[in-house]
mmCIF file of C-alpha atoms in Angstrom:
data_model
loop_
_atom_site.group_PDB
_atom_site.id
_atom_site.type_symbol
_atom_site.label_atom_id
_atom_site.label_comp_id
_atom_site.label_asym_id
_atom_site.label_seq_id
_atom_site.Cartn_x
_atom_site.Cartn_y
_atom_site.Cartn_z
ATOM 1 C CA UNK N 1 290.595 141.890 48.039
ATOM 2 C CA UNK N 2 293.312 139.395 47.037
ATOM 3 C CA UNK N 3 292.511 137.070 49.916
ATOM 4 C CA UNK N 4 288.817 137.250 49.076
ATOM 5 C CA UNK N 5 289.540 136.243 45.472
ATOM 6 C CA UNK N 6 291.636 133.242 46.499
ATOM 7 C CA UNK N 7 288.964 132.193 49.045
ATOM 8 C CA UNK N 8 286.366 132.305 46.261
ATOM 9 C CA UNK N 9 288.701 130.241 44.077
ATOM 10 C CA UNK N 10 289.198 127.639 46.790
ATOM 11 C CA UNK N 11 285.559 127.445 47.842
ATOM 12 C CA UNK N 12 284.263 126.892 44.312
ATOM 13 C CA UNK N 13 287.115 124.888 42.735
ATOM 14 C CA UNK N 14 285.334 121.549 43.059
ATOM 15 C CA UNK N 15 281.691 122.535 42.702
ATOM 16 C CA UNK N 16 281.586 125.600 40.445
ATOM 17 C CA UNK N 17 284.875 125.773 38.558
ATOM 18 C CA UNK N 18 283.703 128.571 36.250
ATOM 19 C CA UNK N 19 283.340 130.889 39.255
ATOM 20 C CA UNK N 20 286.678 129.727 40.646
ATOM 21 C CA UNK N 21 288.333 130.320 37.291
ATOM 22 C CA UNK N 22 286.984 133.887 37.052
ATOM 23 C CA UNK N 23 288.386 134.685 40.491
ATOM 24 C CA UNK N 24 291.735 133.116 39.574
ATOM 25 C CA UNK N 25 291.861 135.078 36.307
ATOM 26 C CA UNK N 26 291.329 138.279 38.297
ATOM 27 C CA UNK N 27 294.363 137.328 40.383
ATOM 28 C CA UNK N 28 296.368 136.727 37.203
ATOM 29 C CA UNK N 29 295.661 140.313 36.172
ATOM 30 C CA UNK N 30 296.980 141.644 39.506
ATOM 31 C CA UNK N 31 300.472 140.507 38.590
ATOM 32 C CA UNK N 32 303.246 140.375 41.192
ATOM 33 C CA UNK N 33 301.007 141.762 43.922
ATOM 34 C CA UNK N 34 299.363 138.330 44.032
ATOM 35 C CA UNK N 35 302.514 137.093 45.791
ATOM 36 C CA UNK N 36 300.639 137.787 49.033
ATOM 37 C CA UNK N 37 298.403 134.771 48.350
ATOM 38 C CA UNK N 38 300.952 132.322 46.907
ATOM 39 C CA UNK N 39 300.577 129.860 49.805
ATOM 40 C CA UNK N 40 296.821 129.753 49.172
ATOM 41 C CA UNK N 41 297.409 129.332 45.431
ATOM 42 C CA UNK N 42 299.569 126.282 46.159
ATOM 43 C CA UNK N 43 296.850 124.909 48.440
ATOM 44 C CA UNK N 44 294.202 125.219 45.718
ATOM 45 C CA UNK N 45 296.509 123.519 43.208
ATOM 46 C CA UNK N 46 296.870 120.652 45.665
ATOM 47 C CA UNK N 47 293.097 120.647 46.199
ATOM 48 C CA UNK N 48 292.379 120.156 42.489
ATOM 49 C CA UNK N 49 295.314 117.859 41.695
ATOM 50 C CA UNK N 50 294.363 114.936 39.507
ATOM 51 C CA UNK N 51 295.415 112.431 36.833
ATOM 52 C CA UNK N 52 295.748 114.735 33.817
ATOM 53 C CA UNK N 53 299.517 115.241 33.537
ATOM 54 C CA UNK N 54 299.536 114.368 37.252
ATOM 55 C CA UNK N 55 298.403 117.946 37.772
ATOM 56 C CA UNK N 56 294.774 118.572 36.816
ATOM 57 C CA UNK N 57 291.587 116.621 37.624
ATOM 58 C CA UNK N 58 290.110 116.748 34.126
ATOM 59 C CA UNK N 59 290.369 118.342 30.687
ATOM 60 C CA UNK N 60 287.599 120.874 31.395
ATOM 61 C CA UNK N 61 287.277 124.051 33.436
ATOM 62 C CA UNK N 62 289.377 122.783 36.340
ATOM 63 C CA UNK N 63 292.315 122.317 33.981
ATOM 64 C CA UNK N 64 292.051 125.960 32.953
ATOM 65 C CA UNK N 65 291.656 126.911 36.606
ATOM 66 C CA UNK N 66 294.924 125.123 37.312
ATOM 67 C CA UNK N 67 296.621 126.870 34.409
ATOM 68 C CA UNK N 68 295.459 130.225 35.787
ATOM 69 C CA UNK N 69 296.833 129.343 39.220
ATOM 70 C CA UNK N 70 300.160 128.373 37.659
ATOM 71 C CA UNK N 71 300.177 131.692 35.786
ATOM 72 C CA UNK N 72 299.754 133.514 39.109
ATOM 73 C CA UNK N 73 302.836 131.684 40.392
ATOM 74 C CA UNK N 74 304.818 132.545 37.258
ATOM 75 C CA UNK N 75 303.736 136.196 37.448
ATOM 76 C CA UNK N 76 305.264 136.254 40.934
ATOM 77 C CA UNK N 77 308.596 134.897 39.708
ATOM 78 C CA UNK N 78 308.142 131.240 40.564
ATOM 79 C CA UNK N 79 309.423 128.597 38.186
ATOM 80 C CA UNK N 80 306.625 126.173 37.402
ATOM 81 C CA UNK N 81 308.177 122.929 36.187
ATOM 82 C CA UNK N 82 305.116 122.068 34.066
ATOM 83 C CA UNK N 83 305.865 125.114 31.860
ATOM 84 C CA UNK N 84 309.652 125.060 31.671
#
């Protein structure tokens, strides 16, 4: 189920960010168990990288998608420099 959620996030990140964000928020709620998909989380963050704070593509849904992905990383014990 975790891999399916991150695949949904990746597939819709550019075209339907509201769907991607819902899938990412579900992964946030999983907590540390989401560590199984951390490589995919990093890949989606790279996929949506943009000019806003050199991190997000825009100030809209994709920014909140990125924040959710960073929260997944933090829930798994990673230090995210953006939020130090």
